[in-house]
Coordinates of C-alpha atoms in Angstrom, one line a residue:
M1 CA 61.5 28.3 160.3
N2 CA 61.6 30.5 157.2
A3 CA 63.3 33.2 159.1
A4 CA 66.0 30.8 160.3
R5 CA 66.7 29.7 156.7
A6 CA 66.9 33.2 155.3
P7 CA 70.6 33.8 156.4
L8 CA 71.6 30.5 154.9
L9 CA 69.8 31.2 151.7
A10 CA 71.5 34.6 151.4
L11 CA 74.9 33.0 152.0
L12 CA 74.3 30.5 149.3
L13 CA 73.2 33.2 146.9
C14 CA 76.4 35.2 147.6
W15 CA 78.5 32.1 147.0
A16 CA 76.8 31.4 143.7
F17 CA 77.2 35.0 142.5
A18 CA 80.9 34.9 143.5
A19 CA 81.4 31.6 141.6
M20 CA 79.9 33.1 138.5
A21 CA 81.9 36.4 138.7
D22 CA 84.3 37.0 135.9
V23 CA 88.1 37.0 136.6
A24 CA 89.3 40.6 136.6
V25 CA 91.2 41.8 133.6
P26 CA 94.8 42.6 134.8
P27 CA 96.1 46.1 134.1
L28 CA 98.3 46.5 131.0
S29 CA 101.6 47.0 132.7
G30 CA 103.8 46.0 129.8
R31 CA 104.0 44.0 126.6
V32 CA 104.4 40.8 128.7
V33 CA 102.2 40.4 131.8
D34 CA 102.8 37.2 133.7
Q35 CA 100.7 36.7 136.8
T36 CA 102.0 33.2 137.4
A37 CA 105.8 33.9 137.7
T38 CA 106.2 31.2 135.0
L39 CA 108.7 33.4 132.9
T40 CA 112.0 34.6 134.4
S41 CA 112.9 38.2 134.3
G42 CA 115.3 37.4 131.5
D43 CA 112.6 35.7 129.5
I44 CA 110.3 38.7 129.9
A45 CA 113.0 41.2 129.0
S46 CA 113.9 39.2 125.8
L47 CA 110.3 38.9 124.7
T48 CA 109.7 42.6 125.5
Q49 CA 112.6 43.7 123.4
T50 CA 111.4 41.5 120.5
L51 CA 107.9 43.0 120.6
K52 CA 109.3 46.5 121.0
E53 CA 111.5 46.2 117.9
F54 CA 108.6 44.7 116.0
E55 CA 106.3 47.6 116.8
A56 CA 108.9 50.1 115.9
R57 CA 109.5 48.4 112.6
K58 CA 106.0 47.4 111.6
G59 CA 103.6 49.5 113.8
S60 CA 101.6 46.5 114.9
Q61 CA 101.4 45.6 118.6
I62 CA 101.5 42.2 120.2
A63 CA 101.0 41.5 123.9
V64 CA 101.2 38.4 126.1
L65 CA 99.2 37.6 129.2
I66 CA 99.6 34.6 131.4
V67 CA 97.1 34.1 134.2
P68 CA 96.5 31.2 136.6
T69 CA 92.9 30.5 135.5
T70 CA 89.8 32.0 133.9
D71 CA 87.6 30.1 136.5
Q72 CA 84.1 29.5 135.1
E73 CA 84.7 31.7 132.0
T74 CA 85.9 30.2 128.8
I75 CA 89.3 31.3 127.4
E76 CA 87.5 32.8 124.4
Q77 CA 85.3 35.0 126.6
F78 CA 88.2 36.1 128.9
S79 CA 90.6 36.9 126.0
I80 CA 88.1 39.1 124.2
R81 CA 87.5 41.0 127.4
V82 CA 91.2 41.5 127.8
A83 CA 91.4 42.6 124.1
E84 CA 88.6 45.1 124.6
A85 CA 90.2 46.5 127.8
W86 CA 93.8 46.7 126.6
K87 CA 93.0 47.9 123.0
I88 CA 96.2 46.5 121.5
G89 CA 97.0 47.8 118.0
R90 CA 96.6 51.1 116.3
K91 CA 93.3 52.9 116.3
K92 CA 91.3 52.4 113.0
I93 CA 94.1 50.1 111.7
D94 CA 93.3 47.5 114.4
D95 CA 96.6 45.7 113.9
G96 CA 96.9 44.2 117.4
A97 CA 97.2 40.6 118.6
L98 CA 97.1 38.9 122.0
L99 CA 98.5 35.6 123.2
V100 CA 96.5 34.7 126.4
I101 CA 97.5 31.7 128.5
A102 CA 95.5 30.2 131.4
K103 CA 98.2 28.0 132.8
N104 CA 96.3 26.0 135.4
D105 CA 93.5 25.4 133.0
R106 CA 96.0 24.3 130.3
H107 CA 94.2 26.6 127.8
L108 CA 95.4 29.3 125.5
R109 CA 94.2 31.6 122.8
I110 CA 95.5 33.9 120.1
E111 CA 93.2 36.9 119.8
V112 CA 93.4 38.8 116.5
G113 CA 92.5 42.4 115.7
Y114 CA 90.3 43.3 112.8
G115 CA 93.2 44.6 110.7
L116 CA 95.2 41.4 111.0
E117 CA 92.4 38.9 110.3
G118 CA 93.6 38.6 106.7
A119 CA 97.0 37.5 107.7
L120 CA 96.5 35.8 111.1
T121 CA 93.4 33.8 110.0
D122 CA 91.7 31.3 112.3
A123 CA 93.5 28.5 110.5
T124 CA 96.9 30.2 110.7
T125 CA 96.6 30.9 114.4
K126 CA 95.4 27.4 115.0
R127 CA 98.5 26.1 113.3
I128 CA 100.8 28.4 115.3
I129 CA 99.2 27.0 118.5
D130 CA 99.4 23.4 117.5
E131 CA 102.8 23.5 115.8
E132 CA 104.8 26.0 117.8
I133 CA 103.3 26.5 121.3
T134 CA 101.5 23.5 122.7
P135 CA 104.3 20.9 121.8
R136 CA 106.7 23.0 124.0
F137 CA 104.1 23.5 126.7
K138 CA 103.6 19.8 127.0
T139 CA 107.3 19.4 127.9
G140 CA 107.2 22.2 130.4
D141 CA 109.1 24.7 128.1
F142 CA 106.7 27.6 128.6
A143 CA 109.3 30.3 127.7
G144 CA 110.2 28.5 124.5
G145 CA 106.6 28.0 123.6
V146 CA 105.7 31.6 124.1
S147 CA 108.8 32.8 122.2
A148 CA 108.2 30.4 119.3
G149 CA 104.6 31.4 119.0
I150 CA 105.4 35.1 119.1
N151 CA 108.2 34.8 116.5
R152 CA 105.9 33.0 114.1
M153 CA 103.1 35.5 114.6
I154 CA 105.6 38.3 113.8
R155 CA 106.7 36.5 110.6
V156 CA 103.1 36.2 109.5
I157 CA 102.3 39.8 110.2
D158 CA 105.5 41.0 108.5
G159 CA 104.0 39.6 105.3
E160 CA 100.9 41.8 105.6
K161 CA 100.9 45.2 104.0
L162 CA 100.2 47.7 106.8
P163 CA 100.5 51.5 107.2
A164 CA 104.0 52.6 108.2
P165 CA 104.7 53.2 111.9
E166 CA 104.2 56.8 113.1
P167 CA 107.5 58.7 113.1
E168 CA 109.2 58.8 116.5
H169 CA 109.2 62.7 116.5
W170 CA 105.4 62.7 116.6
R171 CA 105.1 60.5 119.6
S172 CA 105.0 61.8 123.2
P173 CA 105.0 58.8 125.6
G174 CA 105.4 59.8 129.3
L175 CA 105.8 63.4 128.3
F176 CA 105.6 65.0 131.8
N177 CA 107.7 62.2 133.2
T178 CA 110.5 62.9 130.7
I179 CA 111.0 66.6 131.2
D180 CA 111.9 68.2 134.6
P181 CA 111.4 71.9 133.9
F182 CA 112.4 72.9 137.4
N183 CA 115.8 71.3 137.4
P184 CA 118.5 73.9 138.3
F185 CA 120.6 73.2 135.2
V186 CA 117.6 73.8 133.0
I187 CA 116.7 77.1 134.8
V188 CA 120.3 78.4 134.7
F189 CA 120.6 77.6 131.0
V190 CA 117.3 79.3 130.2
L191 CA 118.3 82.4 132.3
I192 CA 121.7 82.7 130.6
A193 CA 120.4 82.1 127.1
G194 CA 117.4 84.4 127.7
G195 CA 119.6 87.2 129.1
I196 CA 121.8 87.1 126.1
L197 CA 119.0 87.1 123.6
R198 CA 117.0 89.8 125.4
A199 CA 120.0 92.0 125.6
T200 CA 120.4 91.8 121.8
M201 CA 116.8 91.6 120.7
G202 CA 114.7 93.2 123.4
R203 CA 112.6 91.6 126.2
L204 CA 109.7 90.2 124.1
L205 CA 111.5 89.1 121.0
G206 CA 114.4 87.8 123.1
S207 CA 112.0 85.7 125.2
V208 CA 110.3 84.3 122.1
A209 CA 113.7 83.4 120.6
T210 CA 114.7 81.7 123.9
G211 CA 111.5 79.7 123.9
G212 CA 112.1 78.7 120.3
F213 CA 115.7 77.7 120.9
V214 CA 114.8 75.6 124.0
G215 CA 111.9 74.0 122.2
F216 CA 114.2 73.0 119.3
L217 CA 116.7 71.4 121.7
A218 CA 113.8 69.5 123.4
W219 CA 112.7 68.1 120.0
L220 CA 116.3 66.9 119.3
F221 CA 116.7 65.2 122.7
V222 CA 113.2 63.9 123.5
G223 CA 112.0 63.4 119.9
S224 CA 108.5 64.8 120.6
I225 CA 106.7 67.7 119.0
A226 CA 104.5 68.0 122.0
A227 CA 107.4 68.0 124.4
S228 CA 109.2 70.7 122.4
I229 CA 106.1 73.0 122.5
I230 CA 105.8 72.5 126.3
A231 CA 109.5 73.2 126.9
G232 CA 109.4 76.2 124.6
I233 CA 106.5 77.8 126.4
I234 CA 108.1 77.2 129.8
A235 CA 111.4 78.7 128.6
F236 CA 109.6 81.7 127.2
V237 CA 107.9 82.4 130.5
F238 CA 111.1 82.0 132.5
A239 CA 113.0 84.4 130.1
L240 CA 110.2 87.0 130.1
L241 CA 109.9 87.1 133.9
A242 CA 113.5 86.5 134.8
D243 CA 114.4 90.0 136.0
M244 CA 111.0 90.9 137.3
A245 CA 111.3 89.0 140.6
P246 CA 112.0 91.2 143.7
A247 CA 115.7 91.6 144.6
G248 CA 117.0 89.9 147.7
S249 CA 118.7 91.7 150.7
G250 CA 122.1 92.4 149.2
R251 CA 122.8 88.9 148.1
G252 CA 121.1 88.8 144.8
R253 CA 118.2 86.7 143.8
S254 CA 118.0 83.1 144.8
W255 CA 116.3 80.3 142.8
S256 CA 115.0 77.3 144.7
T257 CA 113.9 74.1 143.0
G258 CA 111.7 71.3 144.0
S259 CA 113.7 68.5 142.5
S260 CA 117.2 67.4 141.8
G261 CA 119.1 65.1 139.4
G262 CA 119.5 65.1 135.6
A263 CA 117.6 67.4 133.4
W264 CA 115.9 64.5 131.7
S265 CA 114.5 61.8 133.9
G266 CA 112.8 58.4 133.2
G267 CA 109.2 57.6 133.8
G268 CA 109.5 55.7 137.1
S269 CA 110.1 52.1 137.8
S270 CA 110.0 49.4 135.2
S271 CA 106.8 47.4 134.6
S272 CA 106.5 43.6 134.8
S273 CA 107.5 43.5 131.2
S274 CA 110.7 45.5 131.6
D275 CA 109.1 48.2 129.4
S276 CA 110.9 51.5 130.4
G277 CA 108.5 54.4 130.1
G278 CA 105.4 52.2 130.2
F279 CA 103.4 50.6 127.4
S280 CA 99.8 51.2 126.3
G281 CA 97.5 50.0 123.6
G282 CA 96.9 52.2 120.6
G283 CA 93.1 51.9 120.5
G284 CA 92.8 48.8 118.3
S285 CA 89.5 46.9 118.0
F286 CA 88.9 43.1 118.1
G287 CA 86.0 41.0 116.7
G288 CA 86.7 37.5 118.0
G289 CA 89.1 36.3 115.3
G290 CA 91.8 33.9 116.2
A291 CA 92.0 30.4 117.6
S292 CA 92.2 28.5 120.9
G293 CA 94.1 25.4 122.0
G294 CA 95.1 23.3 125.0
W295 CA 97.9 21.0 126.1

C-alpha cells in the first residue's frame, strides 16, 4: 500500500514545489520590457526615447517591466529581485528606478535605488502611483499611465543633485559590434595611409603614425577612447606587416575579407524596447525603497 502511494506523493511534492517557484526575472533587453504585448511598438519607442534622453542629460537610469503575473510572489519581492538582477542606475551612485507592473494581478510597484531615496521617497512614489498611474490603468489606458508615471518620476529626479553623466567619449557600448576592422574599405585606407607614412618616416615610425591617425579618426566617429585604442592597434599591425606578405604569381597580392558592408555597423537587431545597440544597467544597488499600488 505504501509503495503504491509513493508515486502519487512524489507527484504532489513536485506540484507543490512548482507552485512555490519564483517567476523568472526576464532578461534586460531594453529600457522598456513588455511581456504582455500591452504597449504598441510606437508606445515603446516613445518611452524608450524619453528614458534615453533623460539618462543622457541626468545620468540616472529608469526602466519599465510589464509581466503577466508574479504568481505566488508579492510584487515587492519580485520587483526587488528584478532590481538586483538588472542593476539599473550607476554604480556607487545608485540612481536607478524601476516601474514594475503585474498586469493580470493588477499590482504595480516603483522600486527606487539608494541614491534616489531622498527624492523618490516612499510617500512621493505612492503619490505618483495613486495620482498618475492607477487612475489611467482603471480606464484601460496603460500606455498613458506608464507615460504619465515615468514623466513625473523624471521631473522629481531632475530636482535632485546628482553627479553629471559620463562624457560620451569615455563610453564604449557595443564596441566590437561597432567596428568592422576587416572591411575592405578600412583595409585599403590603412594600406594607403600606411604606405605614405612609412615611405616618409620609415617602417616603424610610419606604422606608429598610421595607428595614431586611424585611432584619432575612430575616436571622432565612434566617440570611444577604448574603440580608438583598438582601431589604432589594428591599423599599426596592418601597416607594419603590409609588405611582408608573400607575393602572388604575377598578379600582385590579394586581400580577402570575411565581411562586407559599411565600415561601421550597428550592434544587431533592435530589442523589445527599440534600443539600438542594446541597454544594460550600470551596476546600481537597491534597498527596497519605493511604493506599491493596485487598480
